[in-house]
Short mmCIF file of C-alpha atoms in Angstrom, two decimals:
data_model
loop_
_atom_site.label_atom_id
_atom_site.label_comp_id
_atom_site.label_asym_id
_atom_site.label_seq_id
_atom_site.Cartn_x
_atom_site.Cartn_y
_atom_site.Cartn_z
CA MET A 276 77.71 -43.74 -25.04
CA SER A 277 79.16 -46.93 -23.60
CA PRO A 278 78.68 -47.70 -19.88
CA ARG A 279 82.40 -47.25 -19.30
CA ARG A 280 82.51 -43.80 -20.89
CA ALA A 281 79.36 -42.84 -18.98
CA ALA A 282 81.03 -43.88 -15.72
CA LEU A 283 84.08 -41.77 -16.59
CA LEU A 284 81.92 -38.73 -17.26
CA VAL A 285 79.96 -39.19 -14.03
CA ALA A 286 83.19 -39.50 -12.03
CA ALA A 287 84.56 -36.32 -13.57
CA VAL A 288 81.35 -34.38 -12.90
CA LEU A 289 81.08 -35.63 -9.32
CA GLY A 290 84.71 -34.73 -8.60
CA ALA A 291 84.26 -31.24 -10.03
CA ALA A 292 81.01 -30.82 -8.08
CA LEU A 293 82.77 -31.77 -4.84
CA VAL A 294 85.43 -29.14 -5.45
CA VAL A 295 82.72 -26.53 -6.06
CA VAL A 296 80.88 -27.56 -2.87
CA ILE A 297 84.05 -27.10 -0.80
CA ALA A 298 84.62 -23.70 -2.36
CA VAL A 299 81.00 -22.61 -1.90
CA ARG A 300 80.96 -23.66 1.75
CA THR A 301 83.89 -21.34 2.42
CA PRO A 302 82.64 -18.25 4.28
CA TRP A 303 82.85 -15.55 1.62
CA THR A 304 81.69 -12.60 3.75
CA LEU A 305 84.76 -11.42 5.63
CA LEU A 306 83.59 -8.20 7.27
CA PRO A 307 80.19 -6.82 8.24
CA THR A 308 79.18 -3.62 6.49
CA PRO A 309 80.64 -0.68 8.41
CA PRO A 310 78.47 2.31 9.39
CA GLY A 311 77.83 4.48 6.36
CA GLY A 312 78.54 1.66 3.93
CA PRO A 313 81.78 0.15 2.62
CA ALA A 314 84.74 2.36 1.80
CA PRO A 315 84.96 3.35 -1.86
CA VAL A 316 87.54 1.53 -3.96
CA SER A 317 89.94 4.15 -5.28
CA GLU A 318 91.19 3.47 -8.79
CA ASP A 319 94.68 4.71 -7.98
CA ALA A 320 94.88 3.20 -4.45
CA GLY A 321 96.38 6.48 -3.27
CA LEU A 322 99.52 6.00 -5.37
CA PRO A 323 101.34 8.95 -6.97
CA ALA A 324 100.15 9.70 -10.51
CA ALA A 325 103.61 8.90 -11.87
CA ALA A 326 103.54 5.44 -10.25
CA VAL A 327 100.10 4.70 -11.71
CA ALA A 328 101.20 5.84 -15.17
CA ARG A 329 104.33 3.68 -14.94
CA ALA A 330 102.29 0.61 -13.91
CA GLU A 331 99.82 1.17 -16.75
CA ALA A 332 102.68 1.54 -19.25
CA LEU A 333 104.22 -1.73 -18.06
CA ALA A 334 100.86 -3.47 -18.31
CA ALA A 335 100.38 -2.15 -21.86
CA ALA A 336 103.75 -3.63 -22.80
CA ILE A 337 103.52 -6.96 -20.99
CA ARG A 338 99.85 -8.04 -21.22
CA PRO A 339 99.80 -8.48 -25.01
CA ALA A 340 103.00 -10.52 -24.73
CA SER A 341 101.49 -12.68 -22.00
CA LEU A 342 98.41 -13.37 -24.12
CA ALA A 343 100.55 -14.06 -27.18
CA ASN A 344 102.67 -16.48 -25.15
CA LEU A 345 99.55 -18.28 -23.93
CA LEU A 346 97.89 -18.49 -27.34
CA LEU A 347 101.08 -19.54 -29.14
CA GLY A 348 101.66 -22.31 -26.59
CA LEU A 349 98.10 -23.56 -27.08
CA ALA A 350 98.43 -23.35 -30.87
CA VAL A 351 101.61 -25.44 -30.84
CA SER A 352 99.95 -27.99 -28.54
CA ALA A 353 96.88 -28.09 -30.82
CA VAL A 354 98.97 -28.64 -33.96
CA LEU A 355 100.89 -31.46 -32.30
CA GLY A 356 97.90 -32.98 -30.49
CA LEU A 357 95.15 -32.76 -33.12
CA THR A 358 97.14 -33.75 -36.20
CA ARG A 359 99.40 -36.66 -37.08
CA LEU A 360 102.45 -34.40 -36.69
CA GLY A 361 102.76 -35.06 -32.96
CA SER A 362 102.30 -38.80 -33.24
CA ARG A 363 104.85 -38.95 -36.08
CA LEU A 364 107.36 -37.05 -33.95
CA VAL A 365 106.82 -39.47 -31.07
CA GLY A 366 107.15 -42.40 -33.48
CA ALA A 367 110.38 -41.03 -34.91
CA LEU A 368 111.86 -40.76 -31.43
CA ALA A 369 110.85 -44.35 -30.71
CA ARG A 370 112.66 -45.94 -33.63
CA PRO A 371 116.24 -45.52 -32.30
CA THR A 372 115.12 -47.08 -29.00
CA GLY A 373 113.63 -50.14 -30.66
CA SER A 374 110.12 -48.73 -30.16
CA ARG A 375 110.08 -49.69 -26.48
CA TRP A 376 106.96 -47.95 -25.25
CA PRO A 377 108.29 -46.61 -21.89
CA LEU A 378 111.16 -44.82 -23.61
CA THR A 379 108.80 -43.67 -26.33
CA VAL A 380 106.53 -42.01 -23.76
CA LEU A 381 109.37 -40.40 -21.85
CA LEU A 382 111.26 -39.11 -24.87
CA GLY A 383 108.08 -38.04 -26.62
CA ALA A 384 106.80 -36.04 -23.65
CA VAL A 385 110.15 -34.33 -23.08
CA ALA A 386 110.59 -33.52 -26.77
CA LEU A 387 107.09 -32.08 -27.14
CA LEU A 388 107.44 -29.92 -24.03
CA VAL A 389 110.81 -28.64 -25.20
CA VAL A 390 109.36 -27.83 -28.65
CA GLY A 391 106.57 -25.84 -27.00
CA ARG A 392 109.03 -24.02 -24.75
CA LEU A 393 111.31 -23.13 -27.66
CA ALA A 394 108.35 -21.82 -29.66
CA THR A 395 107.45 -19.35 -26.92
CA LEU A 396 111.03 -18.52 -25.90
CA PRO A 397 111.28 -15.29 -27.97
CA ILE A 398 108.13 -13.93 -26.31
CA SER A 399 109.47 -14.89 -22.89
CA ALA A 400 112.73 -13.12 -23.72
CA TYR A 401 110.75 -10.01 -24.71
CA GLY A 402 108.93 -10.14 -21.38
CA GLU A 403 112.25 -10.36 -19.53
CA MET A 404 113.55 -7.41 -21.54
CA VAL A 405 110.51 -5.35 -20.52
CA ARG A 406 110.99 -6.28 -16.86
CA HIS A 407 114.62 -5.17 -17.15
CA ARG A 408 113.49 -1.89 -18.69
CA TYR A 409 111.19 -1.19 -15.74
CA GLY A 410 113.77 -2.25 -13.17
CA LEU A 411 111.86 -5.32 -12.04
CA SER A 412 114.40 -7.91 -13.18
CA THR A 413 118.03 -7.93 -12.11
CA ARG A 414 118.88 -11.25 -13.76
CA SER A 415 121.75 -11.47 -16.19
CA TRP A 416 120.83 -13.16 -19.45
CA PRO A 417 122.94 -16.25 -18.59
CA LEU A 418 121.02 -16.55 -15.29
CA TRP A 419 117.72 -16.09 -17.13
CA LEU A 420 118.64 -18.88 -19.55
CA ARG A 421 119.70 -21.06 -16.63
CA ASP A 422 116.32 -20.47 -14.91
CA VAL A 423 114.44 -21.27 -18.13
CA ALA A 424 116.45 -24.47 -18.57
CA VAL A 425 115.96 -25.59 -14.96
CA SER A 426 112.21 -24.88 -14.92
CA THR A 427 111.76 -26.59 -18.30
CA ALA A 428 113.74 -29.62 -17.12
CA ILE A 429 111.67 -29.91 -13.92
CA ASP A 430 108.36 -29.52 -15.80
CA ALA A 431 109.42 -31.98 -18.49
CA ALA A 432 110.65 -34.59 -16.01
CA LEU A 433 107.52 -34.45 -13.83
CA THR A 434 105.14 -34.40 -16.79
CA ALA A 435 106.95 -37.23 -18.58
CA LEU A 436 106.86 -39.42 -15.47
CA GLY A 437 103.17 -38.66 -14.96
CA LEU A 438 102.35 -39.58 -18.55
CA LEU A 439 104.45 -42.74 -18.26
CA VAL A 440 102.36 -43.84 -15.28
CA LEU A 441 99.14 -42.95 -17.12
CA VAL A 442 100.06 -44.94 -20.25
CA ALA A 443 101.33 -47.86 -18.14
CA LEU A 444 98.03 -48.02 -16.24
CA ALA A 445 96.06 -47.78 -19.50
CA ARG A 446 98.02 -50.73 -20.91
CA ARG A 447 97.76 -52.83 -17.76
CA ALA A 448 94.15 -52.04 -16.78
CA PRO A 449 92.43 -50.78 -19.94
CA ARG A 450 89.00 -50.57 -18.28
CA THR A 451 89.86 -49.05 -14.90
CA TRP A 452 93.13 -47.21 -15.55
CA TRP A 453 91.51 -43.80 -15.13
CA ALA A 454 90.46 -44.57 -11.55
CA TRP A 455 94.00 -45.60 -10.60
CA ALA A 456 95.42 -42.58 -12.42
CA ALA A 457 92.98 -40.25 -10.66
CA GLY A 458 94.11 -41.56 -7.30
CA GLY A 459 97.74 -41.18 -8.33
CA ALA A 460 97.18 -37.59 -9.47
CA ALA A 461 95.58 -36.71 -6.13
CA ALA A 462 98.48 -38.31 -4.24
CA LEU A 463 100.97 -36.41 -6.41
CA VAL A 464 99.36 -33.07 -5.54
CA VAL A 465 99.58 -33.87 -1.82
CA ALA A 466 103.21 -35.01 -2.11
CA GLY A 467 104.09 -31.92 -4.10
CA SER A 468 102.83 -29.62 -1.33
CA PHE A 469 105.22 -31.27 1.11
CA LEU A 470 108.20 -31.59 -1.23
CA TYR A 471 108.09 -28.18 -2.94
CA PRO A 472 109.82 -26.24 -0.13
CA VAL A 473 112.70 -28.72 0.16
CA VAL A 474 113.12 -29.79 -3.48
CA ILE A 475 111.96 -27.04 -5.87
CA GLU A 476 112.66 -23.83 -3.94
CA PRO A 477 116.40 -24.55 -3.44
CA ALA A 478 116.79 -25.01 -7.22
CA PHE A 479 116.25 -21.27 -7.69
CA ASN A 480 117.22 -19.55 -4.44
CA SER A 481 119.65 -19.84 -1.56
CA PHE A 482 118.38 -19.34 1.98
CA THR A 483 120.18 -18.02 5.05
CA PRO A 484 118.80 -17.47 8.58
CA LEU A 485 117.77 -13.91 9.38
CA ALA A 486 120.36 -12.42 11.75
CA ALA A 487 119.40 -12.17 15.41
CA GLY A 488 117.79 -8.86 16.23
CA PRO A 489 114.48 -7.12 16.96
CA LEU A 490 112.89 -8.04 13.60
CA ARG A 491 113.64 -11.76 13.96
CA THR A 492 112.39 -11.74 17.55
CA ASP A 493 109.20 -9.89 16.58
CA LEU A 494 108.45 -12.21 13.66
CA LEU A 495 108.88 -15.35 15.77
CA ALA A 496 106.65 -13.80 18.45
CA LEU A 497 104.09 -12.86 15.80
CA ALA A 498 103.98 -16.49 14.63
CA GLU A 499 103.45 -17.66 18.22
CA GLU A 500 100.65 -15.13 18.71
CA SER A 501 99.05 -16.30 15.47
CA GLY A 502 99.03 -19.87 16.81
CA THR A 503 101.32 -20.99 14.00
CA PRO A 504 104.87 -21.20 15.41
CA VAL A 505 107.68 -21.47 12.88
CA GLU A 506 111.07 -23.14 13.14
CA ASP A 507 113.09 -20.38 11.51
CA VAL A 508 113.04 -17.07 9.66
CA LEU A 509 115.04 -17.31 6.42
CA VAL A 510 116.18 -14.76 3.87
CA ALA A 511 116.05 -15.68 0.16
CA ASP A 512 118.59 -14.15 -2.22
CA ALA A 513 115.80 -12.86 -4.47
CA SER A 514 117.75 -9.72 -5.41
CA ARG A 515 119.80 -11.87 -7.81
CA ARG A 516 116.70 -11.97 -9.98
CA THR A 517 114.30 -9.19 -9.05
CA THR A 518 113.65 -5.97 -7.19
CA SER A 519 110.14 -7.14 -6.22
CA LEU A 520 109.09 -7.35 -2.59
CA ASN A 521 107.66 -10.57 -1.16
CA ALA A 522 107.55 -12.94 1.78
CA TYR A 523 105.90 -16.28 2.38
CA VAL A 524 105.55 -19.15 4.82
CA SER A 525 106.43 -22.61 3.52
CA GLY A 526 106.68 -26.12 4.90
CA PHE A 527 104.62 -28.11 7.38
CA GLY A 528 105.20 -28.81 11.04
CA SER A 529 108.91 -29.02 11.78
CA THR A 530 109.80 -27.65 8.31
CA ARG A 531 107.60 -24.55 8.56
CA ARG A 532 109.57 -21.34 8.12
CA VAL A 533 109.02 -17.70 7.27
CA VAL A 534 110.92 -16.67 4.15
CA LEU A 535 111.70 -13.02 3.42
CA TYR A 536 112.99 -11.68 0.13
CA ASP A 537 116.25 -9.88 0.83
CA THR A 538 114.79 -6.91 -1.04
CA LEU A 539 112.43 -6.35 1.90
CA LEU A 540 115.28 -5.90 4.34
CA THR A 541 116.92 -3.08 2.39
CA SER A 542 113.91 -0.81 1.83
CA VAL A 543 110.93 -1.64 4.06
CA PRO A 544 110.29 -0.58 7.70
CA ASP A 545 109.90 -3.37 10.24
CA ASP A 546 106.20 -2.70 10.93
CA GLU A 547 105.39 -3.16 7.23
CA ILE A 548 107.45 -6.37 7.08
CA GLU A 549 105.49 -7.62 10.08
CA SER A 550 102.25 -6.79 8.26
CA ILE A 551 103.17 -8.81 5.18
CA VAL A 552 104.40 -11.73 7.33
CA ALA A 553 101.16 -11.59 9.34
CA HIS A 554 99.29 -11.99 6.06
CA GLU A 555 101.34 -15.07 5.22
CA LEU A 556 100.80 -16.49 8.71
CA GLY A 557 97.09 -16.06 8.05
CA HIS A 558 97.31 -18.68 5.33
CA VAL A 559 98.69 -21.12 7.90
CA ALA A 560 96.24 -20.17 10.63
CA THR A 561 93.25 -20.87 8.38
CA ASP A 562 94.81 -24.02 6.88
CA ASP A 563 94.80 -22.49 3.40
CA VAL A 564 97.67 -24.70 2.25
CA LEU A 565 95.97 -27.84 3.54
CA THR A 566 92.59 -26.82 2.10
CA GLY A 567 94.19 -25.81 -1.19
CA THR A 568 96.01 -29.12 -1.33
CA LEU A 569 92.75 -30.99 -0.72
CA ILE A 570 90.90 -29.01 -3.38
CA GLY A 571 93.84 -29.43 -5.75
CA ALA A 572 93.92 -33.19 -5.15
CA LEU A 573 90.18 -33.53 -5.78
CA GLY A 574 90.43 -31.30 -8.84
CA ALA A 575 93.33 -33.34 -10.20
CA ALA A 576 91.37 -36.56 -9.72
CA ALA A 577 88.33 -35.09 -11.48
CA ALA A 578 90.54 -33.77 -14.30
CA VAL A 579 92.09 -37.21 -14.83
CA ALA A 580 88.63 -38.78 -14.96
CA LEU A 581 87.62 -36.23 -17.60
CA LEU A 582 90.89 -36.88 -19.42
CA GLY A 583 90.07 -40.59 -19.38
CA TRP A 584 86.65 -39.86 -20.86
CA LEU A 585 88.16 -37.81 -23.68
CA LEU A 586 90.92 -40.33 -24.37
CA THR A 587 88.35 -43.05 -24.97
CA TRP A 588 86.60 -41.01 -27.67
CA ALA A 589 87.51 -42.82 -30.89
CA PRO A 590 87.23 -39.84 -33.32
CA LEU A 591 89.60 -37.80 -31.16
CA LEU A 592 92.11 -40.65 -30.97
CA ARG A 593 91.98 -41.17 -34.72
CA ARG A 594 92.62 -37.47 -35.36
CA ALA A 595 95.67 -37.62 -33.08
CA GLY A 596 96.99 -40.77 -34.74
CA ALA A 597 96.67 -42.94 -31.62
CA GLU A 598 94.80 -46.21 -31.16
CA SER A 599 94.04 -46.14 -27.43
CA PRO A 600 95.04 -44.43 -24.14
CA GLY A 601 97.76 -47.10 -23.84
CA ASP A 602 99.32 -46.12 -27.16
CA PRO A 603 102.47 -43.97 -26.63
CA ARG A 604 101.34 -41.84 -29.55
CA VAL A 605 98.56 -40.50 -27.30
CA VAL A 606 101.11 -38.26 -25.52
CA PRO A 607 100.64 -35.15 -27.77
CA LEU A 608 96.86 -35.32 -27.37
CA ALA A 609 97.14 -35.77 -23.59
CA LEU A 610 99.41 -32.72 -23.33
CA LEU A 611 96.95 -30.62 -25.33
CA LEU A 612 94.00 -31.67 -23.16
CA ILE A 613 95.97 -30.90 -20.00
CA ALA A 614 96.86 -27.43 -21.33
CA VAL A 615 93.25 -26.65 -22.27
CA GLY A 616 91.96 -27.94 -18.93
CA THR A 617 94.45 -25.77 -17.05
CA LEU A 618 93.37 -22.67 -18.99
CA VAL A 619 89.65 -23.31 -18.53
CA SER A 620 90.01 -23.89 -14.79
CA THR A 621 92.13 -20.76 -14.22
CA PRO A 622 89.23 -18.32 -13.49
CA VAL A 623 87.74 -20.68 -10.90
CA GLN A 624 91.11 -21.20 -9.21
CA ASN A 625 91.75 -17.46 -9.11
CA LEU A 626 88.27 -16.71 -7.76
CA VAL A 627 88.99 -18.94 -4.77
CA SER A 628 92.54 -17.57 -4.52
CA ARG A 629 91.36 -13.95 -4.31
CA HIS A 630 89.03 -14.81 -1.46
CA VAL A 631 91.74 -16.74 0.37
CA GLU A 632 94.13 -13.79 0.00
CA ALA A 633 91.51 -11.35 1.31
CA ARG A 634 90.94 -13.60 4.31
CA ALA A 635 94.69 -13.59 5.00
CA ASP A 636 94.63 -9.78 4.77
CA LEU A 637 91.95 -9.72 7.46
CA HIS A 638 94.08 -12.01 9.63
CA ALA A 639 97.02 -9.62 9.25
CA LEU A 640 94.89 -6.67 10.35
CA ASP A 641 93.50 -8.55 13.35
CA LEU A 642 96.94 -9.88 14.35
CA THR A 643 98.93 -6.65 14.09
CA GLY A 644 96.14 -4.15 14.74
CA ASN A 645 98.04 -1.79 12.44
CA ALA A 646 95.90 -0.71 9.49
CA ALA A 647 98.27 2.16 8.64
CA ALA A 648 101.24 -0.18 8.16
CA PHE A 649 99.04 -2.57 6.13
CA GLU A 650 97.87 0.19 3.78
CA GLU A 651 101.36 1.60 3.36
CA MET A 652 102.68 -1.89 2.65
CA GLN A 653 100.07 -2.40 -0.07
CA ARG A 654 101.02 0.90 -1.70
CA ARG A 655 104.70 0.06 -1.42
CA LEU A 656 104.13 -3.38 -2.96
CA ALA A 657 102.13 -1.91 -5.84
CA GLU A 658 104.70 0.82 -6.54
CA THR A 659 107.83 -1.32 -6.18
CA ASN A 660 106.37 -4.29 -8.07
CA VAL A 661 104.94 -1.88 -10.70
CA SER A 662 101.47 -3.41 -10.30
CA ASP A 663 98.41 -1.84 -11.86
CA PRO A 664 96.29 -0.84 -8.81
CA SER A 665 93.04 -1.31 -10.78
CA PRO A 666 93.52 -3.66 -13.77
CA PRO A 667 90.72 -4.18 -16.32
CA VAL A 668 87.88 -6.26 -14.88
CA PRO A 669 88.13 -9.11 -17.44
CA TRP A 670 91.87 -9.41 -16.86
CA GLN A 671 91.48 -9.42 -13.09
CA TRP A 672 88.62 -11.94 -13.31
CA TRP A 673 90.64 -14.41 -15.37
CA PHE A 674 94.23 -13.91 -14.24
CA GLY A 675 94.08 -12.06 -10.91
CA SER A 676 95.14 -14.36 -8.08
CA HIS A 677 95.02 -11.53 -5.48
CA PRO A 678 92.62 -8.67 -4.83
CA THR A 679 93.83 -5.43 -6.36
CA ALA A 680 95.80 -2.97 -4.24
CA ALA A 681 92.79 -0.63 -4.30
CA GLN A 682 90.46 -3.38 -3.03
CA ARG A 683 92.87 -4.39 -0.25
CA ILE A 684 93.23 -0.82 0.98
CA ALA A 685 89.46 -0.34 0.92
CA MET A 686 89.04 -3.45 3.08
CA ALA A 687 91.58 -2.07 5.56
CA GLU A 688 89.57 1.15 5.73
CA ASP A 689 86.41 -0.88 6.46
CA TRP A 690 88.26 -2.85 9.16
CA LEU A 691 89.48 0.37 10.77
CA ARG A 692 86.00 1.88 10.87
CA LEU A 693 84.54 -1.27 12.41
CA ASP A 694 87.38 -1.46 14.94
CA ASP A 695 86.75 2.14 16.03
CA ARG A 696 83.12 1.48 16.94
#
């Protein structure tokens, strides 16, 4: 191994190790063991048998489609990235532009992403059909197609620009491009956290201030009590697309606001809305967004260093039909490596996410002091969102970003027993 490739590998390993250290140093024990031991985790989370059966039926219909969508996307990326097919497609797009490399990168990245999206579109349409069948989706098919087009356009534009910068750096600084690209990736993650609420969210939803009244007053007071004051409480027109219940806090400083799905306001008592908002305020109180942004930035930098190491491996470049990381024909291979890296890192990201969500649950219980409303909200969320209260362990380990409804209710029971001491 050359000294340069060794340095790339060391940088990638050190970056990944730093992310792990930050995660490990997070306090993982949230509650002491209550007298008599922890509350048992009920498989049905106290939901009616009909609701559990409905959630399991939805899972049986949607999980195979989700896996098929994932595997088909990877297969398309592998065919384009590990054969000459991808590089030939990029080359064909370059010819009408006079083979100018910036246009080649941009057009190639957009075309490859669109090809991948079109390949998985029938499975996505099936998933939407299933969500319609179970009453989860309220989108018309024209609106669904519009959402697919907008999300694809945003993904393609951002990815194409990122790859353009990567190839440009590789051409200008062939020995140190990966270090500059790693720094750029970290900066992009940080910028994205600030820009997402004001750039991406409005592309899919409209927001209006919550009307003056007891709920608005209570939510603003709750934010003050949490030590995380917000500028406004907004209502998103989520019912145009879904019947699901949700709320979140977005923005930083003067842009911080509580956002409620309008579906909450039509079917959920105020004390349960306050419980779910208290959970979201918990993310702010413990700097979860800032910490997540930092971990994401470090992870992105480490991933780019690893990408640089792989893109200097001559046999891999030859298989993809590219000569170097500065060759525009490297785009299909880079997209494949990004997709594989994202999949491999998913369990680690979700492990941290589940802990962060449990910590926010604890904040909600401490802030509201209302375990009954918290438990009822969890059951309502599971039933309305048709969520499996106890999914298979492998599925939850890999794809579960939140604790299960049964686990969250058990923690509330533990909190209540400790609070009664």
